[in-house]
Amino acid sequence: MSTGLRERLRSEWNRLPVSDHLKEQNQNGHQRLQEIKAQLHRNLVGRLDLAQLSNIEPALLEKQITRIAEEMIISQNIPLSMAERERVVREVRDELFGLGPLEPLLHDPTISDILVNGYNQVYVERNGKLERVDVRFQNDEHLLQIIDRIVSRVGRRIDESSPMVDARLPDGSRVNAIIPPLAIDGPALSIRRFGTIKIDMHELIRRGTLTEDMAYVLEGCVKARLNIIISGGTGAGKTTLLNVLSSFIPSDERIITIEDSAELQLQQPHVVRLETRPPNIEGKGEVTQRDLVRNALRMRPDRIVIGEVRGEEAIDMLQAMNTGHDGSLTTIHANSPRDALSRLETMISMAGLNLTDKAMRQQIASAVNLIIQATRLEDGSRKVTSITEITGMEGEVVAMQDIFTFERVGVDSEGRVLGRHRATGIRPRFADRLRRYGYELPSSLFSDI
């Protein structure tokens, strides 16, 4: 940053009157820091030449602004302790370069969800439980600025004509924002964190999400190219489980991923990531998941991984599974394996093909091999509550059988759900297929002894 720009910043700050109550020791500390931060932020943001700043290396710019902010605080003789001074400077940096009051929450690895219900009400989820935190924005306008900063980074927009949007943060965290007039009480922001700690199958076993036997079977199912649907409610860990299962796909296969908001992080070298696009301000240019599924079929995929199937693309996905694209993976919102099949039927009917119920179920039965049910229990823990095989049709009904289930036995004194995973004793029909891929499933694996 040039000396002239530094001096101009200092001069502009000195022109700002510092309210007398900021210098009174008996005022509320939080309010005092917020007002100091607001004055400092207004001075730095409102009077800087943003076009000039865009030409400065970000790391150097952040360092220089930190130094100037510290000098401004000292020059006004504002009575702040060292800790308070560092806090004010850090929060101003967050306003300039990050997401303002949300930055500390985004750096907390224990937080899985950040829910902003308004400028003065913020909740987080830790270990599956919601709790309110002492974080707030200055006003609705401040919250709107942060929302706009998030969505503009991924080429999307939010305004009165388009008042809701899905986006993502650089770390892959999923973001949903909705503003007035749809949000009556002010802007609302939801951030589904993308875990900072890499979760693999060993970690899921350690957490009790599933057992080693279940993990061994699922690994074999992925490598043997079974078509798998992960079913579950909101926050049940479907995407996490999808990421873990996708890690078993051999590295020499070509994978196409399709998502509304890209958050899958596959480690294989041959991955093509596709993302939907909303319509522009004229209502044109929309690219749906169905468009992407159809296009993916022309890209010579070995596997198609759909982040979540939720509409008419279901029929194209099932047809792909039935026509040589074995080993496809996806997730679906449903509370049970049977409910997942019902939802698939509903989605197929949305495509307007006028198929009979029996024809739809035949498509599903011939395409899907396995449904994994993920559940978030009331104590916040996440479990694979069933692994269910689709065995075909019995009359006009899709036949299925549970291979593993989670058996609840009660709740302890601290509110933790007690239970265990158990095999049902049924040997799956896909066992022979897994054997051809080198996965021998001994009978003891399915015994509940």
Short mmCIF file of C-alpha atoms in Angstrom, two decimals:
data_model
loop_
_atom_site.label_atom_id
_atom_site.label_comp_id
_atom_site.label_asym_id
_atom_site.label_seq_id
_atom_site.Cartn_x
_atom_site.Cartn_y
_atom_site.Cartn_z
CA MET A 1 0.00 0.00 0.00
CA SER A 2 1.38 3.42 -0.94
CA THR A 3 2.43 6.00 1.68
CA GLY A 4 -0.11 8.45 0.25
CA LEU A 5 -2.98 6.02 0.70
CA ARG A 6 -1.87 5.28 4.28
CA GLU A 7 -1.72 8.97 5.15
CA ARG A 8 -5.13 9.61 3.58
CA LEU A 9 -6.65 6.80 5.66
CA ARG A 10 -5.10 8.22 8.80
CA SER A 11 -6.34 11.70 7.96
CA GLU A 12 -9.88 10.53 7.31
CA TRP A 13 -9.93 8.65 10.62
CA ASN A 14 -8.76 11.71 12.53
CA ARG A 15 -11.65 13.73 11.10
CA LEU A 16 -14.18 11.34 12.59
CA PRO A 17 -15.41 12.49 16.02
CA VAL A 18 -15.05 9.87 18.72
CA SER A 19 -18.14 9.84 20.89
CA ASP A 20 -17.45 10.76 24.50
CA HIS A 21 -19.21 7.66 25.78
CA LEU A 22 -16.61 5.52 24.01
CA LYS A 23 -14.05 6.90 26.43
CA GLU A 24 -16.08 6.28 29.56
CA GLN A 25 -14.88 3.25 31.43
CA ASN A 26 -18.25 2.34 32.91
CA GLN A 27 -20.04 1.75 29.59
CA ASN A 28 -20.97 -1.72 28.41
CA GLY A 29 -17.81 -3.30 27.00
CA HIS A 30 -19.49 -5.11 24.13
CA GLN A 31 -21.37 -2.04 22.92
CA ARG A 32 -18.21 0.05 23.21
CA LEU A 33 -16.20 -2.36 21.08
CA GLN A 34 -18.97 -2.58 18.52
CA GLU A 35 -19.15 1.18 18.11
CA ILE A 36 -15.38 1.48 17.83
CA LYS A 37 -15.38 -1.29 15.24
CA ALA A 38 -18.24 0.35 13.34
CA GLN A 39 -16.41 3.69 13.17
CA LEU A 40 -13.19 2.05 12.11
CA HIS A 41 -14.94 -0.09 9.52
CA ARG A 42 -16.87 2.86 8.06
CA ASN A 43 -13.64 4.78 7.73
CA LEU A 44 -11.75 1.98 6.03
CA VAL A 45 -14.54 0.68 3.79
CA GLY A 46 -16.56 3.78 3.07
CA ARG A 47 -13.65 5.98 2.03
CA LEU A 48 -11.22 3.60 0.34
CA ASP A 49 -10.68 3.55 -3.40
CA LEU A 50 -11.81 -0.04 -3.96
CA ALA A 51 -10.59 -0.02 -7.56
CA GLN A 52 -7.10 0.80 -6.32
CA LEU A 53 -7.23 -1.87 -3.63
CA SER A 54 -8.11 -4.56 -6.17
CA ASN A 55 -4.61 -4.21 -7.63
CA ILE A 56 -2.85 -4.91 -4.32
CA GLU A 57 -1.83 -8.42 -3.31
CA PRO A 58 -4.40 -9.64 -0.72
CA ALA A 59 -1.85 -10.78 1.87
CA LEU A 60 -0.01 -7.43 1.71
CA LEU A 61 -3.27 -5.49 1.78
CA GLU A 62 -4.48 -7.32 4.89
CA LYS A 63 -1.18 -6.73 6.67
CA GLN A 64 -1.16 -3.02 5.84
CA ILE A 65 -4.77 -2.44 6.87
CA THR A 66 -4.15 -4.25 10.15
CA ARG A 67 -1.25 -1.92 10.87
CA ILE A 68 -3.25 1.19 9.92
CA ALA A 69 -6.23 0.12 12.04
CA GLU A 70 -3.97 -0.35 15.07
CA GLU A 71 -2.38 3.08 14.51
CA MET A 72 -5.82 4.70 14.23
CA ILE A 73 -6.93 3.25 17.55
CA ILE A 74 -3.74 4.44 19.25
CA SER A 75 -3.96 7.94 17.72
CA GLN A 76 -7.40 8.51 19.29
CA ASN A 77 -6.25 7.39 22.76
CA ILE A 78 -9.22 5.07 23.02
CA PRO A 79 -8.93 3.13 26.29
CA LEU A 80 -8.68 -0.44 25.08
CA SER A 81 -6.78 -3.32 26.57
CA MET A 82 -4.43 -5.26 24.33
CA ALA A 83 -6.99 -8.07 24.03
CA GLU A 84 -9.78 -5.62 23.12
CA ARG A 85 -7.56 -3.89 20.56
CA GLU A 86 -6.70 -7.21 18.92
CA ARG A 87 -10.37 -8.16 18.90
CA VAL A 88 -11.46 -4.92 17.23
CA VAL A 89 -8.74 -5.15 14.59
CA ARG A 90 -9.55 -8.81 13.92
CA GLU A 91 -13.25 -8.09 13.52
CA VAL A 92 -12.56 -5.21 11.15
CA ARG A 93 -10.35 -7.51 9.08
CA ASP A 94 -13.18 -10.03 9.03
CA GLU A 95 -15.54 -7.34 7.74
CA LEU A 96 -13.15 -6.41 4.97
CA PHE A 97 -11.90 -9.82 3.88
CA GLY A 98 -14.25 -12.43 5.37
CA LEU A 99 -17.83 -12.91 6.49
CA GLY A 100 -17.85 -10.49 9.39
CA PRO A 101 -19.29 -11.84 12.66
CA LEU A 102 -19.49 -15.35 11.19
CA GLU A 103 -15.73 -15.74 10.77
CA PRO A 104 -15.03 -17.10 14.29
CA LEU A 105 -17.83 -19.66 13.83
CA LEU A 106 -16.42 -20.76 10.48
CA HIS A 107 -13.08 -21.46 12.15
CA ASP A 108 -14.63 -23.57 14.91
CA PRO A 109 -14.27 -27.25 13.87
CA THR A 110 -16.96 -28.37 16.34
CA ILE A 111 -19.71 -26.46 14.51
CA SER A 112 -21.57 -28.31 11.75
CA ASP A 113 -24.34 -25.79 11.00
CA ILE A 114 -24.65 -22.01 11.30
CA LEU A 115 -28.23 -20.70 11.26
CA VAL A 116 -28.84 -16.95 11.09
CA ASN A 117 -32.52 -16.19 11.77
CA GLY A 118 -32.03 -12.43 11.63
CA TYR A 119 -29.32 -9.90 12.27
CA ASN A 120 -29.54 -10.42 16.04
CA GLN A 121 -30.26 -14.15 16.32
CA VAL A 122 -27.65 -16.78 15.43
CA TYR A 123 -27.72 -20.49 16.27
CA VAL A 124 -25.12 -23.20 15.69
CA GLU A 125 -25.22 -26.97 15.78
CA ARG A 126 -22.60 -28.81 17.82
CA ASN A 127 -22.67 -32.58 18.15
CA GLY A 128 -26.15 -32.69 16.69
CA LYS A 129 -27.61 -30.15 19.15
CA LEU A 130 -28.67 -26.55 18.42
CA GLU A 131 -27.53 -23.73 20.69
CA ARG A 132 -27.75 -19.95 20.48
CA VAL A 133 -24.47 -18.03 20.33
CA ASP A 134 -23.54 -14.47 21.26
CA VAL A 135 -23.03 -13.35 17.68
CA ARG A 136 -24.97 -10.59 15.96
CA PHE A 137 -24.85 -8.29 12.98
CA GLN A 138 -25.29 -4.54 13.19
CA ASN A 139 -28.60 -4.55 11.32
CA ASP A 140 -30.40 -6.16 8.37
CA GLU A 141 -28.31 -4.18 5.91
CA HIS A 142 -25.11 -5.55 7.44
CA LEU A 143 -26.42 -9.12 7.14
CA LEU A 144 -27.46 -8.48 3.53
CA GLN A 145 -23.95 -7.29 2.71
CA ILE A 146 -22.47 -10.55 4.01
CA ILE A 147 -25.04 -12.62 2.09
CA ASP A 148 -24.31 -10.71 -1.10
CA ARG A 149 -20.58 -11.25 -0.60
CA ILE A 150 -21.12 -15.01 -0.35
CA VAL A 151 -23.35 -15.42 -3.41
CA SER A 152 -21.42 -13.03 -5.65
CA ARG A 153 -18.26 -15.14 -5.22
CA VAL A 154 -19.91 -18.02 -7.05
CA GLY A 155 -21.51 -15.89 -9.75
CA ARG A 156 -25.01 -15.82 -8.29
CA ARG A 157 -27.19 -12.96 -7.12
CA ILE A 158 -29.83 -12.20 -4.53
CA ASP A 159 -32.25 -9.27 -4.61
CA GLU A 160 -35.99 -8.59 -4.50
CA SER A 161 -36.50 -10.15 -7.92
CA SER A 162 -34.53 -13.26 -6.92
CA PRO A 163 -34.90 -13.42 -3.12
CA MET A 164 -33.52 -16.89 -2.43
CA VAL A 165 -30.33 -18.59 -3.51
CA ASP A 166 -28.16 -21.65 -2.98
CA ALA A 167 -24.40 -21.11 -2.98
CA ARG A 168 -21.25 -22.46 -1.40
CA LEU A 169 -18.21 -21.21 0.46
CA PRO A 170 -14.65 -21.76 -0.78
CA ASP A 171 -14.26 -24.72 1.59
CA GLY A 172 -17.31 -26.43 0.06
CA SER A 173 -19.78 -25.53 2.81
CA ARG A 174 -23.34 -25.29 1.52
CA VAL A 175 -25.18 -21.98 1.86
CA ASN A 176 -28.85 -21.06 1.54
CA ALA A 177 -30.07 -17.49 1.86
CA ILE A 178 -33.56 -16.00 1.69
CA ILE A 179 -34.42 -12.33 2.05
CA PRO A 180 -37.54 -10.13 2.14
CA PRO A 181 -40.19 -10.11 0.84
CA LEU A 182 -40.12 -13.92 1.23
CA ALA A 183 -38.43 -13.77 4.65
CA ILE A 184 -40.90 -11.74 6.70
CA ASP A 185 -38.67 -10.94 9.69
CA GLY A 186 -35.52 -10.06 7.74
CA PRO A 187 -32.77 -11.94 5.90
CA ALA A 188 -32.10 -15.55 6.92
CA LEU A 189 -28.91 -17.46 6.23
CA SER A 190 -28.16 -21.17 6.66
CA ILE A 191 -24.66 -22.61 6.32
CA ARG A 192 -24.14 -26.37 6.27
CA ARG A 193 -20.48 -26.67 7.17
CA PHE A 194 -18.14 -28.82 5.16
CA GLY A 195 -16.14 -30.58 7.87
CA THR A 196 -12.60 -29.35 8.41
CA ILE A 197 -11.67 -32.82 9.64
CA LYS A 198 -11.58 -35.37 6.83
CA ILE A 199 -13.98 -38.17 7.66
CA ASP A 200 -13.23 -41.62 6.30
CA MET A 201 -14.69 -45.03 6.97
CA HIS A 202 -12.42 -45.59 9.97
CA GLU A 203 -13.78 -42.41 11.56
CA LEU A 204 -17.38 -43.46 10.94
CA ILE A 205 -16.66 -46.80 12.61
CA ARG A 206 -15.02 -45.03 15.55
CA ARG A 207 -18.09 -42.82 15.97
CA GLY A 208 -20.40 -45.82 15.93
CA THR A 209 -22.15 -44.81 12.70
CA LEU A 210 -21.72 -48.38 11.45
CA THR A 211 -19.67 -51.50 12.22
CA GLU A 212 -16.57 -52.96 10.57
CA ASP A 213 -18.65 -55.76 9.03
CA MET A 214 -21.05 -53.24 7.50
CA ALA A 215 -18.12 -51.17 6.20
CA TYR A 216 -16.55 -54.24 4.59
CA VAL A 217 -19.81 -55.09 2.81
CA LEU A 218 -20.32 -51.50 1.60
CA GLU A 219 -16.75 -51.28 0.29
CA GLY A 220 -17.35 -54.45 -1.68
CA CYS A 221 -20.66 -53.13 -3.01
CA VAL A 222 -19.01 -49.98 -4.37
CA LYS A 223 -16.13 -51.85 -5.98
CA ALA A 224 -18.51 -54.45 -7.42
CA ARG A 225 -20.43 -51.59 -9.08
CA LEU A 226 -23.77 -51.93 -7.32
CA ASN A 227 -26.13 -48.99 -7.74
CA ILE A 228 -26.56 -47.44 -4.31
CA ILE A 229 -28.99 -44.87 -2.90
CA ILE A 230 -28.29 -43.25 0.47
CA SER A 231 -31.57 -42.28 2.12
CA GLY A 232 -32.09 -40.05 5.14
CA GLY A 233 -33.53 -36.88 6.59
CA THR A 234 -31.96 -33.44 6.85
CA GLY A 235 -28.65 -33.52 8.71
CA ALA A 236 -28.51 -37.32 8.79
CA GLY A 237 -25.05 -37.41 7.22
CA LYS A 238 -26.05 -38.51 3.72
CA THR A 239 -23.45 -36.38 1.92
CA THR A 240 -20.73 -37.41 4.35
CA LEU A 241 -21.54 -41.06 3.75
CA LEU A 242 -21.63 -40.47 -0.01
CA ASN A 243 -18.16 -38.92 0.14
CA VAL A 244 -16.86 -41.87 2.14
CA LEU A 245 -18.34 -44.48 -0.19
CA SER A 246 -17.06 -42.67 -3.28
CA SER A 247 -13.52 -43.04 -1.94
CA PHE A 248 -13.79 -46.77 -2.75
CA ILE A 249 -14.27 -46.12 -6.48
CA PRO A 250 -11.10 -47.29 -8.28
CA SER A 251 -8.81 -44.47 -9.36
CA ASP A 252 -8.73 -45.62 -12.99
CA GLU A 253 -12.44 -44.94 -13.55
CA ARG A 254 -13.96 -41.77 -15.05
CA ILE A 255 -16.42 -40.19 -12.61
CA ILE A 256 -19.00 -37.47 -13.37
CA THR A 257 -20.51 -35.69 -10.36
CA ILE A 258 -23.75 -33.71 -10.63
CA GLU A 259 -24.91 -31.35 -7.88
CA ASP A 260 -27.11 -28.32 -7.25
CA SER A 261 -24.33 -26.79 -5.19
CA ALA A 262 -20.96 -28.51 -5.51
CA GLU A 263 -19.80 -29.96 -2.19
CA LEU A 264 -18.58 -33.47 -3.00
CA GLN A 265 -14.82 -33.82 -2.75
CA LEU A 266 -13.72 -36.94 -4.57
CA GLN A 267 -10.05 -37.85 -4.33
CA GLN A 268 -9.77 -39.77 -7.60
CA PRO A 269 -7.74 -38.11 -10.40
CA HIS A 270 -10.34 -38.56 -13.16
CA VAL A 271 -13.34 -36.56 -11.93
CA VAL A 272 -15.52 -34.08 -13.84
CA ARG A 273 -17.69 -31.90 -11.57
CA LEU A 274 -20.94 -30.45 -12.92
CA GLU A 275 -23.19 -27.93 -11.17
CA THR A 276 -26.67 -26.65 -11.99
CA ARG A 277 -27.30 -23.01 -12.90
CA PRO A 278 -30.36 -20.93 -11.91
CA PRO A 279 -32.18 -18.75 -14.43
CA ASN A 280 -30.90 -15.23 -15.05
CA ILE A 281 -32.82 -12.05 -14.34
CA GLU A 282 -34.86 -12.57 -17.54
CA GLY A 283 -35.78 -16.07 -16.41
CA LYS A 284 -33.57 -17.73 -19.02
CA GLY A 285 -30.42 -19.81 -19.02
CA GLU A 286 -31.43 -22.31 -16.33
CA VAL A 287 -29.56 -25.62 -16.37
CA THR A 288 -31.25 -28.34 -14.27
CA GLN A 289 -29.95 -31.59 -12.84
CA ARG A 290 -31.91 -33.43 -15.52
CA ASP A 291 -30.04 -31.47 -18.21
CA LEU A 292 -26.73 -32.39 -16.58
CA VAL A 293 -27.62 -36.07 -16.22
CA ARG A 294 -28.49 -36.26 -19.90
CA ASN A 295 -25.29 -34.46 -20.83
CA ALA A 296 -23.22 -36.70 -18.54
CA LEU A 297 -24.32 -39.74 -20.53
CA ARG A 298 -22.52 -38.24 -23.54
CA MET A 299 -19.29 -37.78 -21.59
CA ARG A 300 -18.32 -41.46 -21.44
CA PRO A 301 -18.66 -41.87 -17.65
CA ASP A 302 -17.75 -45.04 -15.78
CA ARG A 303 -19.69 -43.77 -12.79
CA ILE A 304 -22.30 -41.06 -12.28
CA VAL A 305 -22.54 -39.59 -8.78
CA ILE A 306 -25.54 -37.32 -8.13
CA GLY A 307 -25.34 -35.26 -4.95
CA GLU A 308 -29.08 -35.56 -4.36
CA VAL A 309 -31.89 -36.69 -6.63
CA ARG A 310 -34.97 -34.57 -6.03
CA GLY A 311 -36.97 -34.21 -9.23
CA GLU A 312 -37.61 -35.41 -12.74
CA GLU A 313 -33.92 -36.29 -13.25
CA ALA A 314 -34.74 -39.50 -11.34
CA ILE A 315 -36.00 -41.21 -14.49
CA ASP A 316 -32.82 -40.35 -16.42
CA MET A 317 -30.70 -41.56 -13.51
CA LEU A 318 -32.55 -44.90 -13.35
CA GLN A 319 -32.29 -45.37 -17.11
CA ALA A 320 -28.55 -44.69 -16.90
CA MET A 321 -28.22 -47.31 -14.14
CA ASN A 322 -30.11 -49.75 -16.38
CA THR A 323 -28.03 -49.13 -19.49
CA GLY A 324 -24.44 -49.81 -18.59
CA HIS A 325 -23.62 -47.21 -15.95
CA ASP A 326 -23.46 -49.57 -12.99
CA GLY A 327 -21.93 -48.34 -9.77
CA SER A 328 -23.81 -45.04 -9.69
CA LEU A 329 -24.36 -43.33 -6.33
CA THR A 330 -26.85 -40.75 -5.11
CA THR A 331 -28.75 -39.55 -2.04
CA ILE A 332 -32.45 -38.95 -1.45
CA HIS A 333 -34.52 -37.35 1.31
CA ALA A 334 -36.60 -40.12 2.88
CA ASN A 335 -37.27 -41.57 6.32
CA SER A 336 -37.04 -45.26 5.39
CA PRO A 337 -36.00 -47.46 2.45
CA ARG A 338 -39.65 -48.05 1.53
CA ASP A 339 -40.29 -44.31 1.69
CA ALA A 340 -37.27 -43.75 -0.59
CA LEU A 341 -38.90 -45.99 -3.24
CA SER A 342 -42.16 -44.06 -2.94
CA ARG A 343 -40.32 -40.79 -3.41
CA LEU A 344 -38.59 -42.16 -6.50
CA GLU A 345 -41.98 -43.05 -7.96
CA THR A 346 -43.18 -39.50 -7.31
CA MET A 347 -40.11 -38.05 -9.00
CA ILE A 348 -40.52 -40.30 -12.03
CA SER A 349 -44.13 -39.13 -12.41
CA MET A 350 -42.83 -35.52 -12.46
CA ALA A 351 -41.12 -36.30 -15.79
CA GLY A 352 -44.52 -36.60 -17.46
CA LEU A 353 -43.90 -39.97 -19.12
CA ASN A 354 -47.29 -41.40 -18.04
CA LEU A 355 -45.80 -44.69 -16.86
CA THR A 356 -47.97 -47.08 -14.91
CA ASP A 357 -47.15 -47.76 -11.27
CA LYS A 358 -45.92 -51.23 -12.16
CA ALA A 359 -43.67 -49.91 -14.93
CA MET A 360 -42.13 -47.33 -12.58
CA ARG A 361 -41.48 -49.94 -9.93
CA GLN A 362 -39.91 -52.27 -12.49
CA GLN A 363 -37.55 -49.46 -13.50
CA ILE A 364 -36.59 -48.94 -9.85
CA ALA A 365 -36.24 -52.66 -9.03
CA SER A 366 -33.98 -53.33 -12.01
CA ALA A 367 -31.83 -50.24 -11.46
CA VAL A 368 -31.29 -49.95 -7.70
CA ASN A 369 -29.39 -52.65 -5.81
CA LEU A 370 -28.95 -51.18 -2.35
CA ILE A 371 -30.51 -48.54 -0.08
CA ILE A 372 -28.53 -47.30 2.91
CA GLN A 373 -30.69 -45.57 5.50
CA ALA A 374 -28.92 -42.85 7.53
CA THR A 375 -30.60 -41.34 10.58
CA ARG A 376 -29.79 -38.58 13.03
CA LEU A 377 -31.03 -39.74 16.43
CA GLU A 378 -32.46 -37.43 19.07
CA ASP A 379 -29.16 -37.35 20.98
CA GLY A 380 -27.46 -35.88 17.89
CA SER A 381 -25.61 -39.05 16.89
CA ARG A 382 -25.77 -40.27 13.30
CA LYS A 383 -26.26 -43.94 12.53
CA VAL A 384 -26.68 -46.17 9.53
CA THR A 385 -29.96 -47.66 10.70
CA SER A 386 -30.36 -50.17 7.87
CA ILE A 387 -28.68 -51.59 4.79
CA THR A 388 -31.42 -52.92 2.52
CA GLU A 389 -31.12 -54.96 -0.67
CA ILE A 390 -33.61 -54.59 -3.52
CA THR A 391 -34.32 -58.15 -4.70
CA GLY A 392 -36.78 -57.58 -7.57
CA MET A 393 -40.55 -57.54 -7.96
CA GLU A 394 -43.20 -59.56 -6.18
CA GLY A 395 -46.38 -58.97 -8.13
CA GLU A 396 -46.63 -55.18 -8.34
CA VAL A 397 -44.49 -54.48 -5.27
CA VAL A 398 -40.74 -53.89 -5.12
CA ALA A 399 -39.27 -56.61 -2.90
CA MET A 400 -36.53 -55.76 -0.42
CA GLN A 401 -34.72 -57.35 2.49
CA ASP A 402 -32.70 -55.87 5.35
CA ILE A 403 -29.12 -57.10 5.60
CA PHE A 404 -28.12 -55.01 8.64
CA THR A 405 -30.24 -52.94 11.02
CA PHE A 406 -29.76 -50.76 14.10
CA GLU A 407 -31.65 -52.08 17.11
CA ARG A 408 -32.50 -49.50 19.78
CA VAL A 409 -32.75 -50.68 23.37
CA GLY A 410 -33.34 -47.43 25.27
CA VAL A 411 -31.85 -44.15 26.46
CA ASP A 412 -29.28 -43.69 29.24
CA SER A 413 -29.37 -41.12 32.06
CA GLU A 414 -27.56 -38.54 29.92
CA GLY A 415 -30.03 -38.82 27.04
CA ARG A 416 -27.81 -40.93 24.78
CA VAL A 417 -29.57 -43.48 22.61
CA LEU A 418 -28.54 -47.03 23.43
CA GLY A 419 -28.53 -49.75 20.82
CA ARG A 420 -26.46 -51.90 18.54
CA HIS A 421 -26.03 -52.76 14.89
CA ARG A 422 -26.96 -56.32 14.09
CA ALA A 423 -27.04 -58.59 11.06
CA THR A 424 -30.46 -59.95 10.20
CA GLY A 425 -29.11 -63.38 9.28
CA ILE A 426 -30.06 -62.98 5.63
CA ARG A 427 -27.29 -63.58 3.12
CA PRO A 428 -27.65 -60.98 0.34
CA ARG A 429 -28.18 -62.02 -3.26
CA PHE A 430 -25.32 -59.75 -4.33
CA ALA A 431 -22.81 -61.94 -2.44
CA ASP A 432 -21.94 -63.86 -5.63
CA ARG A 433 -21.31 -60.62 -7.48
CA LEU A 434 -18.98 -59.39 -4.74
CA ARG A 435 -17.10 -62.69 -4.87
CA ARG A 436 -16.31 -62.10 -8.54
CA TYR A 437 -14.70 -58.82 -7.51
CA GLY A 438 -12.59 -60.47 -4.79
CA TYR A 439 -14.87 -59.86 -1.80
CA GLU A 440 -15.70 -63.11 -0.07
CA LEU A 441 -18.59 -62.70 2.37
CA PRO A 442 -18.36 -65.46 5.00
CA SER A 443 -21.61 -66.71 6.51
CA SER A 444 -20.46 -65.51 9.93
CA LEU A 445 -20.67 -61.93 8.62
CA PHE A 446 -24.46 -62.17 8.55
CA SER A 447 -24.89 -64.10 11.76
CA ASP A 448 -26.28 -62.27 14.82
CA ILE A 449 -24.54 -64.56 17.30
#
